[in-house]
Amino acid sequence: MSAPSHVDPAAGGRAERPPCRVGRPTVAGCRDTEWLSAVIMCLWALVLALPGDSLAGPSFSAFHRLGLTETFWSCAFGATGGVRLAALYINGRSPRTPYARMLGAFLGFLSWGQVGFLVYEGTMQGLGVISPGVAVYGVLSAMELRSLYRASYDARYVSR
């Protein structure tokens, strides 16, 4: 849902673009990274739920050493991503619910950080090199930490 464009007389009467928004605007700005992370988490769960062993490669060998199955990882990521999508939708309709976003961002930070660490551990032990996936999951984890900060900023604003 985007805000209506405003005409800026200083810009020659052209309509200025509204800021990036998903749902209602938040004090801290655009929540696209939060939506992106939640969707990636749900898609990760979907891929793990498909037939076959998606975690069979050497990069994911540390996942198996924990003794947890693909079904567990699929359910954990699906539940976390699904709850996160619901929290973002609810927060977009009611701006007084940033605590749900904070919890979702914290769970996302922990989840992507754990995946990044397990991929790092698996590739170092199995191949002796670092997988590029470590960087990707590290960025996702850092993105979640930033989302946590932004949601906490909104929480401070709402509680005033």
N, C-alpha and C. Protein backbone atom coordinates (compact mmCIF):
# COMPACT_ATOMS: atom_id res chain seq x y z
N MET A 1 0.86 -1.16 0.00
CA MET A 1 0.00 0.00 0.00
C MET A 1 0.90 1.22 0.00
N SER A 2 0.79 2.02 -1.01
CA SER A 2 1.67 3.19 -1.08
C SER A 2 0.90 4.46 -0.78
N ALA A 3 1.63 5.41 -0.29
CA ALA A 3 1.05 6.71 0.05
C ALA A 3 0.80 7.49 -1.24
N PRO A 4 -0.17 8.39 -1.25
CA PRO A 4 -0.39 9.19 -2.45
C PRO A 4 0.80 10.09 -2.72
N SER A 5 1.03 10.34 -4.00
CA SER A 5 2.13 11.23 -4.38
C SER A 5 1.76 12.66 -4.04
N HIS A 6 2.75 13.44 -3.70
CA HIS A 6 2.57 14.86 -3.40
C HIS A 6 3.25 15.67 -4.49
N VAL A 7 2.67 16.79 -4.81
CA VAL A 7 3.25 17.66 -5.81
C VAL A 7 4.22 18.60 -5.12
N ASP A 8 5.43 18.65 -5.63
CA ASP A 8 6.46 19.50 -5.06
C ASP A 8 6.61 20.72 -5.96
N PRO A 9 6.16 21.92 -5.51
CA PRO A 9 6.27 23.10 -6.37
C PRO A 9 7.72 23.44 -6.69
N ALA A 10 8.65 23.12 -5.79
CA ALA A 10 10.06 23.41 -6.04
C ALA A 10 10.63 22.54 -7.15
N ALA A 11 10.00 21.41 -7.41
CA ALA A 11 10.48 20.51 -8.46
C ALA A 11 9.72 20.76 -9.76
N GLY A 12 9.19 21.94 -9.93
CA GLY A 12 8.50 22.28 -11.18
C GLY A 12 7.12 21.66 -11.27
N GLY A 13 6.49 21.38 -10.15
CA GLY A 13 5.14 20.83 -10.15
C GLY A 13 5.10 19.33 -10.37
N ARG A 14 6.26 18.68 -10.45
CA ARG A 14 6.26 17.22 -10.64
C ARG A 14 5.88 16.53 -9.34
N ALA A 15 5.26 15.38 -9.47
CA ALA A 15 4.91 14.59 -8.30
C ALA A 15 6.16 13.88 -7.80
N GLU A 16 6.42 13.99 -6.51
CA GLU A 16 7.58 13.29 -5.94
C GLU A 16 7.17 11.87 -5.59
N ARG A 17 8.14 10.95 -5.65
CA ARG A 17 7.86 9.55 -5.34
C ARG A 17 7.68 9.39 -3.84
N PRO A 18 6.69 8.58 -3.45
CA PRO A 18 6.55 8.30 -2.02
C PRO A 18 7.70 7.41 -1.55
N PRO A 19 8.01 7.46 -0.27
CA PRO A 19 9.09 6.62 0.24
C PRO A 19 8.71 5.14 0.16
N CYS A 20 9.71 4.26 0.21
CA CYS A 20 9.52 2.81 0.16
C CYS A 20 8.70 2.35 1.35
N ARG A 21 7.57 1.70 1.10
CA ARG A 21 6.72 1.25 2.19
C ARG A 21 6.07 -0.07 1.84
N VAL A 22 5.90 -0.91 2.82
CA VAL A 22 5.11 -2.13 2.71
C VAL A 22 4.13 -2.07 3.87
N GLY A 23 2.85 -1.97 3.58
CA GLY A 23 1.89 -1.78 4.65
C GLY A 23 1.93 -0.32 5.11
N ARG A 24 1.62 -0.10 6.34
CA ARG A 24 1.68 1.26 6.89
C ARG A 24 3.12 1.69 7.08
N PRO A 25 3.38 2.98 6.95
CA PRO A 25 4.76 3.43 7.15
C PRO A 25 5.20 3.24 8.59
N THR A 26 6.46 2.99 8.76
CA THR A 26 7.02 2.88 10.10
C THR A 26 7.94 4.06 10.31
N VAL A 27 8.23 4.36 11.54
CA VAL A 27 9.10 5.48 11.86
C VAL A 27 10.50 5.23 11.30
N ALA A 28 10.98 4.00 11.41
CA ALA A 28 12.34 3.69 10.99
C ALA A 28 12.46 3.48 9.48
N GLY A 29 11.39 3.52 8.74
CA GLY A 29 11.49 3.44 7.29
C GLY A 29 10.98 2.14 6.72
N CYS A 30 11.51 1.78 5.58
CA CYS A 30 11.08 0.65 4.77
C CYS A 30 11.38 -0.69 5.44
N ARG A 31 10.43 -1.63 5.32
CA ARG A 31 10.60 -2.96 5.91
C ARG A 31 10.82 -4.04 4.86
N ASP A 32 11.26 -3.65 3.68
CA ASP A 32 11.44 -4.63 2.61
C ASP A 32 12.41 -5.73 2.98
N THR A 33 13.48 -5.40 3.70
CA THR A 33 14.45 -6.43 4.07
C THR A 33 13.82 -7.46 5.01
N GLU A 34 12.90 -7.03 5.83
CA GLU A 34 12.22 -7.97 6.73
C GLU A 34 11.32 -8.91 5.94
N TRP A 35 10.59 -8.36 4.98
CA TRP A 35 9.75 -9.20 4.12
C TRP A 35 10.62 -10.16 3.32
N LEU A 36 11.71 -9.66 2.78
CA LEU A 36 12.60 -10.49 1.97
C LEU A 36 13.14 -11.66 2.78
N SER A 37 13.61 -11.40 3.97
CA SER A 37 14.16 -12.46 4.80
C SER A 37 13.09 -13.50 5.15
N ALA A 38 11.89 -13.06 5.46
CA ALA A 38 10.81 -13.99 5.81
C ALA A 38 10.44 -14.86 4.61
N VAL A 39 10.39 -14.27 3.43
CA VAL A 39 10.07 -15.04 2.22
C VAL A 39 11.18 -16.04 1.91
N ILE A 40 12.45 -15.61 2.04
CA ILE A 40 13.57 -16.53 1.81
C ILE A 40 13.49 -17.69 2.80
N MET A 41 13.14 -17.40 4.04
CA MET A 41 13.04 -18.44 5.05
C MET A 41 11.95 -19.45 4.67
N CYS A 42 10.81 -18.97 4.22
CA CYS A 42 9.73 -19.87 3.81
C CYS A 42 10.13 -20.69 2.58
N LEU A 43 10.82 -20.06 1.63
CA LEU A 43 11.26 -20.79 0.45
C LEU A 43 12.33 -21.82 0.80
N TRP A 44 13.20 -21.50 1.74
CA TRP A 44 14.21 -22.44 2.21
C TRP A 44 13.49 -23.67 2.79
N ALA A 45 12.45 -23.43 3.58
CA ALA A 45 11.68 -24.53 4.17
C ALA A 45 11.00 -25.36 3.08
N LEU A 46 10.47 -24.70 2.07
CA LEU A 46 9.81 -25.41 0.97
C LEU A 46 10.79 -26.31 0.23
N VAL A 47 11.98 -25.80 -0.06
CA VAL A 47 12.99 -26.61 -0.75
C VAL A 47 13.39 -27.81 0.10
N LEU A 48 13.54 -27.61 1.40
CA LEU A 48 13.90 -28.73 2.27
C LEU A 48 12.77 -29.74 2.39
N ALA A 49 11.54 -29.32 2.21
CA ALA A 49 10.39 -30.22 2.30
C ALA A 49 10.22 -31.07 1.05
N LEU A 50 10.83 -30.69 -0.06
CA LEU A 50 10.72 -31.46 -1.30
C LEU A 50 11.42 -32.81 -1.14
N PRO A 51 11.01 -33.80 -1.92
CA PRO A 51 11.66 -35.11 -1.83
C PRO A 51 13.16 -35.02 -2.16
N GLY A 52 13.92 -35.88 -1.54
CA GLY A 52 15.36 -35.89 -1.75
C GLY A 52 16.08 -35.27 -0.57
N ASP A 53 17.39 -35.41 -0.58
CA ASP A 53 18.20 -34.88 0.52
C ASP A 53 18.89 -33.60 0.07
N SER A 54 18.25 -32.48 0.34
CA SER A 54 18.80 -31.19 -0.08
C SER A 54 20.05 -30.82 0.72
N LEU A 55 20.21 -31.39 1.89
CA LEU A 55 21.36 -31.09 2.74
C LEU A 55 22.45 -32.16 2.60
N ALA A 56 22.52 -32.82 1.44
CA ALA A 56 23.46 -33.93 1.25
C ALA A 56 24.88 -33.46 0.94
N GLY A 57 25.05 -32.25 0.46
CA GLY A 57 26.37 -31.77 0.05
C GLY A 57 27.31 -31.56 1.23
N PRO A 58 28.59 -31.46 0.94
CA PRO A 58 29.58 -31.28 2.01
C PRO A 58 29.39 -29.96 2.77
N SER A 59 28.83 -28.96 2.13
CA SER A 59 28.60 -27.68 2.81
C SER A 59 27.64 -27.82 3.98
N PHE A 60 26.76 -28.81 3.89
CA PHE A 60 25.73 -28.98 4.91
C PHE A 60 26.00 -30.17 5.83
N SER A 61 27.22 -30.68 5.83
CA SER A 61 27.53 -31.85 6.66
C SER A 61 27.37 -31.56 8.15
N ALA A 62 27.59 -30.35 8.57
CA ALA A 62 27.44 -30.01 9.99
C ALA A 62 25.98 -30.09 10.43
N PHE A 63 25.03 -29.91 9.51
CA PHE A 63 23.62 -30.03 9.83
C PHE A 63 23.32 -31.45 10.30
N HIS A 64 23.90 -32.44 9.61
CA HIS A 64 23.67 -33.85 9.95
C HIS A 64 24.32 -34.23 11.26
N ARG A 65 25.45 -33.64 11.57
CA ARG A 65 26.14 -33.95 12.83
C ARG A 65 25.32 -33.53 14.05
N LEU A 66 24.44 -32.58 13.89
CA LEU A 66 23.56 -32.19 15.00
C LEU A 66 22.49 -33.23 15.27
N GLY A 67 22.29 -34.14 14.32
CA GLY A 67 21.29 -35.18 14.49
C GLY A 67 19.88 -34.73 14.17
N LEU A 68 19.74 -33.60 13.49
CA LEU A 68 18.42 -33.09 13.14
C LEU A 68 18.15 -33.37 11.66
N THR A 69 16.94 -33.75 11.35
CA THR A 69 16.57 -34.13 9.99
C THR A 69 16.17 -32.92 9.16
N GLU A 70 16.07 -33.17 7.86
CA GLU A 70 15.57 -32.10 6.98
C GLU A 70 14.15 -31.71 7.34
N THR A 71 13.38 -32.67 7.82
CA THR A 71 12.01 -32.37 8.24
C THR A 71 12.02 -31.36 9.39
N PHE A 72 12.92 -31.55 10.35
CA PHE A 72 13.03 -30.59 11.45
C PHE A 72 13.37 -29.21 10.92
N TRP A 73 14.41 -29.12 10.08
CA TRP A 73 14.84 -27.82 9.56
C TRP A 73 13.73 -27.17 8.73
N SER A 74 13.03 -27.98 7.94
CA SER A 74 11.94 -27.44 7.13
C SER A 74 10.82 -26.89 8.01
N CYS A 75 10.44 -27.64 9.04
CA CYS A 75 9.38 -27.17 9.94
C CYS A 75 9.82 -25.93 10.72
N ALA A 76 11.07 -25.93 11.20
CA ALA A 76 11.56 -24.78 11.97
C ALA A 76 11.59 -23.52 11.12
N PHE A 77 12.14 -23.63 9.91
CA PHE A 77 12.22 -22.45 9.05
C PHE A 77 10.85 -22.05 8.52
N GLY A 78 10.01 -23.04 8.22
CA GLY A 78 8.66 -22.72 7.74
C GLY A 78 7.84 -22.02 8.81
N ALA A 79 7.93 -22.51 10.05
CA ALA A 79 7.18 -21.89 11.14
C ALA A 79 7.70 -20.48 11.43
N THR A 80 9.02 -20.35 11.50
CA THR A 80 9.60 -19.04 11.78
C THR A 80 9.27 -18.05 10.67
N GLY A 81 9.45 -18.46 9.42
CA GLY A 81 9.13 -17.57 8.29
C GLY A 81 7.66 -17.25 8.20
N GLY A 82 6.80 -18.24 8.45
CA GLY A 82 5.35 -18.00 8.39
C GLY A 82 4.87 -17.07 9.48
N VAL A 83 5.37 -17.28 10.69
CA VAL A 83 5.00 -16.39 11.80
C VAL A 83 5.52 -14.99 11.53
N ARG A 84 6.69 -14.92 10.95
CA ARG A 84 7.29 -13.62 10.62
C ARG A 84 6.45 -12.88 9.58
N LEU A 85 6.00 -13.59 8.54
CA LEU A 85 5.15 -12.96 7.54
C LEU A 85 3.84 -12.46 8.17
N ALA A 86 3.26 -13.27 9.05
CA ALA A 86 2.03 -12.85 9.73
C ALA A 86 2.28 -11.61 10.59
N ALA A 87 3.39 -11.60 11.32
CA ALA A 87 3.71 -10.44 12.17
C ALA A 87 3.91 -9.19 11.33
N LEU A 88 4.58 -9.33 10.20
CA LEU A 88 4.79 -8.16 9.32
C LEU A 88 3.48 -7.67 8.75
N TYR A 89 2.59 -8.59 8.38
CA TYR A 89 1.29 -8.20 7.86
C TYR A 89 0.48 -7.47 8.94
N ILE A 90 0.46 -8.04 10.14
CA ILE A 90 -0.29 -7.41 11.23
C ILE A 90 0.31 -6.05 11.57
N ASN A 91 1.63 -5.96 11.63
CA ASN A 91 2.27 -4.68 11.94
C ASN A 91 2.00 -3.65 10.85
N GLY A 92 1.84 -4.09 9.61
CA GLY A 92 1.51 -3.17 8.53
C GLY A 92 0.11 -2.61 8.65
N ARG A 93 -0.77 -3.34 9.31
CA ARG A 93 -2.14 -2.88 9.50
C ARG A 93 -2.32 -2.12 10.81
N SER A 94 -1.52 -2.43 11.79
CA SER A 94 -1.60 -1.79 13.10
C SER A 94 -0.19 -1.40 13.52
N PRO A 95 0.17 -0.14 13.37
CA PRO A 95 1.55 0.27 13.66
C PRO A 95 1.94 0.18 15.12
N ARG A 96 1.05 -0.24 15.98
CA ARG A 96 1.37 -0.34 17.40
C ARG A 96 1.82 -1.74 17.79
N THR A 97 2.33 -2.51 16.83
CA THR A 97 2.75 -3.88 17.12
C THR A 97 4.20 -4.15 16.69
N PRO A 98 5.15 -3.27 17.00
CA PRO A 98 6.52 -3.53 16.56
C PRO A 98 7.23 -4.62 17.36
N TYR A 99 6.66 -5.02 18.49
CA TYR A 99 7.31 -6.06 19.29
C TYR A 99 7.28 -7.40 18.58
N ALA A 100 6.24 -7.66 17.81
CA ALA A 100 6.19 -8.89 17.00
C ALA A 100 7.29 -8.85 15.93
N ARG A 101 7.52 -7.68 15.36
CA ARG A 101 8.62 -7.54 14.39
C ARG A 101 9.96 -7.74 15.06
N MET A 102 10.11 -7.23 16.27
CA MET A 102 11.37 -7.40 17.00
C MET A 102 11.65 -8.88 17.24
N LEU A 103 10.65 -9.62 17.67
CA LEU A 103 10.82 -11.05 17.91
C LEU A 103 11.17 -11.78 16.61
N GLY A 104 10.47 -11.44 15.53
CA GLY A 104 10.76 -12.07 14.25
C GLY A 104 12.17 -11.78 13.76
N ALA A 105 12.61 -10.55 13.91
CA ALA A 105 13.96 -10.19 13.49
C ALA A 105 15.01 -10.90 14.34
N PHE A 106 14.73 -11.03 15.63
CA PHE A 106 15.67 -11.74 16.51
C PHE A 106 15.76 -13.22 16.13
N LEU A 107 14.60 -13.85 15.86
CA LEU A 107 14.61 -15.25 15.44
C LEU A 107 15.30 -15.41 14.08
N GLY A 108 15.09 -14.45 13.18
CA GLY A 108 15.78 -14.49 11.89
C GLY A 108 17.27 -14.34 12.04
N PHE A 109 17.70 -13.44 12.92
CA PHE A 109 19.13 -13.25 13.20
C PHE A 109 19.75 -14.55 13.71
N LEU A 110 19.09 -15.19 14.66
CA LEU A 110 19.60 -16.45 15.19
C LEU A 110 19.60 -17.56 14.13
N SER A 111 18.52 -17.64 13.35
CA SER A 111 18.41 -18.70 12.34
C SER A 111 19.46 -18.57 11.26
N TRP A 112 19.57 -17.39 10.65
CA TRP A 112 20.55 -17.22 9.57
C TRP A 112 21.97 -17.28 10.10
N GLY A 113 22.18 -16.79 11.31
CA GLY A 113 23.51 -16.90 11.91
C GLY A 113 23.89 -18.35 12.13
N GLN A 114 22.95 -19.17 12.59
CA GLN A 114 23.22 -20.59 12.80
C GLN A 114 23.49 -21.29 11.47
N VAL A 115 22.70 -20.99 10.46
CA VAL A 115 22.94 -21.61 9.15
C VAL A 115 24.32 -21.21 8.63
N GLY A 116 24.66 -19.94 8.73
CA GLY A 116 25.98 -19.48 8.29
C GLY A 116 27.10 -20.19 9.02
N PHE A 117 26.95 -20.34 10.34
CA PHE A 117 27.98 -21.03 11.13
C PHE A 117 28.08 -22.49 10.75
N LEU A 118 26.94 -23.16 10.57
CA LEU A 118 26.96 -24.58 10.21
C LEU A 118 27.54 -24.80 8.81
N VAL A 119 27.24 -23.91 7.88
CA VAL A 119 27.83 -24.02 6.54
C VAL A 119 29.34 -23.78 6.62
N TYR A 120 29.75 -22.81 7.41
CA TYR A 120 31.19 -22.56 7.61
C TYR A 120 31.87 -23.81 8.18
N GLU A 121 31.28 -24.35 9.23
CA GLU A 121 31.86 -25.53 9.87
C GLU A 121 31.91 -26.72 8.91
N GLY A 122 30.84 -26.94 8.17
CA GLY A 122 30.78 -28.06 7.23
C GLY A 122 31.80 -27.95 6.11
N THR A 123 31.95 -26.77 5.55
CA THR A 123 32.90 -26.61 4.44
C THR A 123 34.34 -26.64 4.92
N MET A 124 34.60 -26.09 6.08
CA MET A 124 35.98 -26.11 6.60
C MET A 124 36.41 -27.53 6.95
N GLN A 125 35.52 -28.30 7.54
CA GLN A 125 35.88 -29.67 7.91
C GLN A 125 35.87 -30.60 6.70
N GLY A 126 34.92 -30.41 5.80
CA GLY A 126 34.79 -31.31 4.66
C GLY A 126 35.69 -30.98 3.49
N LEU A 127 35.88 -29.69 3.22
CA LEU A 127 36.61 -29.26 2.03
C LEU A 127 37.86 -28.46 2.33
N GLY A 128 37.96 -27.91 3.53
CA GLY A 128 39.11 -27.10 3.89
C GLY A 128 39.06 -25.68 3.35
N VAL A 129 37.92 -25.27 2.81
CA VAL A 129 37.74 -23.91 2.31
C VAL A 129 36.41 -23.35 2.85
N ILE A 130 36.24 -22.06 2.70
CA ILE A 130 34.98 -21.43 3.13
C ILE A 130 34.05 -21.32 1.93
N SER A 131 32.82 -21.74 2.12
CA SER A 131 31.81 -21.66 1.07
C SER A 131 31.32 -20.22 0.91
N PRO A 132 31.00 -19.82 -0.33
CA PRO A 132 30.40 -18.48 -0.51
C PRO A 132 29.08 -18.32 0.23
N GLY A 133 28.42 -19.45 0.53
CA GLY A 133 27.17 -19.39 1.28
C GLY A 133 27.34 -18.77 2.65
N VAL A 134 28.53 -18.88 3.22
CA VAL A 134 28.80 -18.28 4.53
C VAL A 134 28.59 -16.77 4.45
N ALA A 135 29.05 -16.16 3.38
CA ALA A 135 28.88 -14.71 3.20
C ALA A 135 27.39 -14.36 3.04
N VAL A 136 26.69 -15.17 2.25
CA VAL A 136 25.27 -14.90 2.01
C VAL A 136 24.47 -15.00 3.32
N TYR A 137 24.67 -16.07 4.07
CA TYR A 137 23.94 -16.23 5.32
C TYR A 137 24.39 -15.22 6.35
N GLY A 138 25.65 -14.84 6.30
CA GLY A 138 26.14 -13.79 7.20
C GLY A 138 25.47 -12.46 6.93
N VAL A 139 25.28 -12.14 5.65
CA VAL A 139 24.59 -10.89 5.29
C VAL A 139 23.13 -10.95 5.71
N LEU A 140 22.49 -12.10 5.51
CA LEU A 140 21.10 -12.24 5.95
C LEU A 140 20.99 -12.05 7.47
N SER A 141 21.94 -12.60 8.21
CA SER A 141 21.94 -12.45 9.66
C SER A 141 22.16 -10.99 10.05
N ALA A 142 23.11 -10.32 9.40
CA ALA A 142 23.36 -8.90 9.68
C ALA A 142 22.15 -8.04 9.31
N MET A 143 21.49 -8.40 8.22
CA MET A 143 20.29 -7.69 7.80
C MET A 143 19.21 -7.80 8.88
N GLU A 144 19.12 -8.99 9.49
CA GLU A 144 18.13 -9.19 10.55
C GLU A 144 18.49 -8.38 11.80
N LEU A 145 19.76 -8.27 12.08
CA LEU A 145 20.19 -7.46 13.22
C LEU A 145 19.80 -5.99 13.00
N ARG A 146 19.96 -5.53 11.78
CA ARG A 146 19.54 -4.16 11.44
C ARG A 146 18.01 -4.03 11.56
N SER A 147 17.29 -5.05 11.10
CA SER A 147 15.83 -5.03 11.22
C SER A 147 15.40 -5.01 12.68
N LEU A 148 16.13 -5.73 13.52
CA LEU A 148 15.84 -5.72 14.95
C LEU A 148 16.02 -4.32 15.52
N TYR A 149 17.09 -3.64 15.12
CA TYR A 149 17.33 -2.27 15.57
C TYR A 149 16.19 -1.35 15.11
N ARG A 150 15.81 -1.48 13.85
CA ARG A 150 14.76 -0.61 13.31
C ARG A 150 13.42 -0.86 13.99
N ALA A 151 13.10 -2.14 14.25
CA ALA A 151 11.84 -2.45 14.93
C ALA A 151 11.87 -1.93 16.37
N SER A 152 13.04 -2.00 17.01
CA SER A 152 13.13 -1.48 18.38
C SER A 152 12.99 0.04 18.39
N TYR A 153 13.46 0.69 17.33
CA TYR A 153 13.27 2.14 17.21
C TYR A 153 11.78 2.45 17.11
N ASP A 154 11.05 1.66 16.30
CA ASP A 154 9.61 1.86 16.20
C ASP A 154 8.92 1.60 17.53
N ALA A 155 9.42 0.62 18.29
CA ALA A 155 8.82 0.32 19.60
C ALA A 155 9.01 1.49 20.55
N ARG A 156 10.17 2.11 20.52
CA ARG A 156 10.39 3.27 21.39
C ARG A 156 9.47 4.41 20.99
N TYR A 157 9.26 4.58 19.72
CA TYR A 157 8.41 5.66 19.24
C TYR A 157 6.94 5.41 19.62
N VAL A 158 6.50 4.17 19.49
CA VAL A 158 5.11 3.83 19.78
C VAL A 158 4.80 3.95 21.27
N SER A 159 5.78 3.62 22.12
CA SER A 159 5.50 3.62 23.56
C SER A 159 5.57 5.02 24.17
N ARG A 160 5.86 6.05 23.39
CA ARG A 160 5.89 7.41 23.91
C ARG A 160 4.52 7.96 24.16
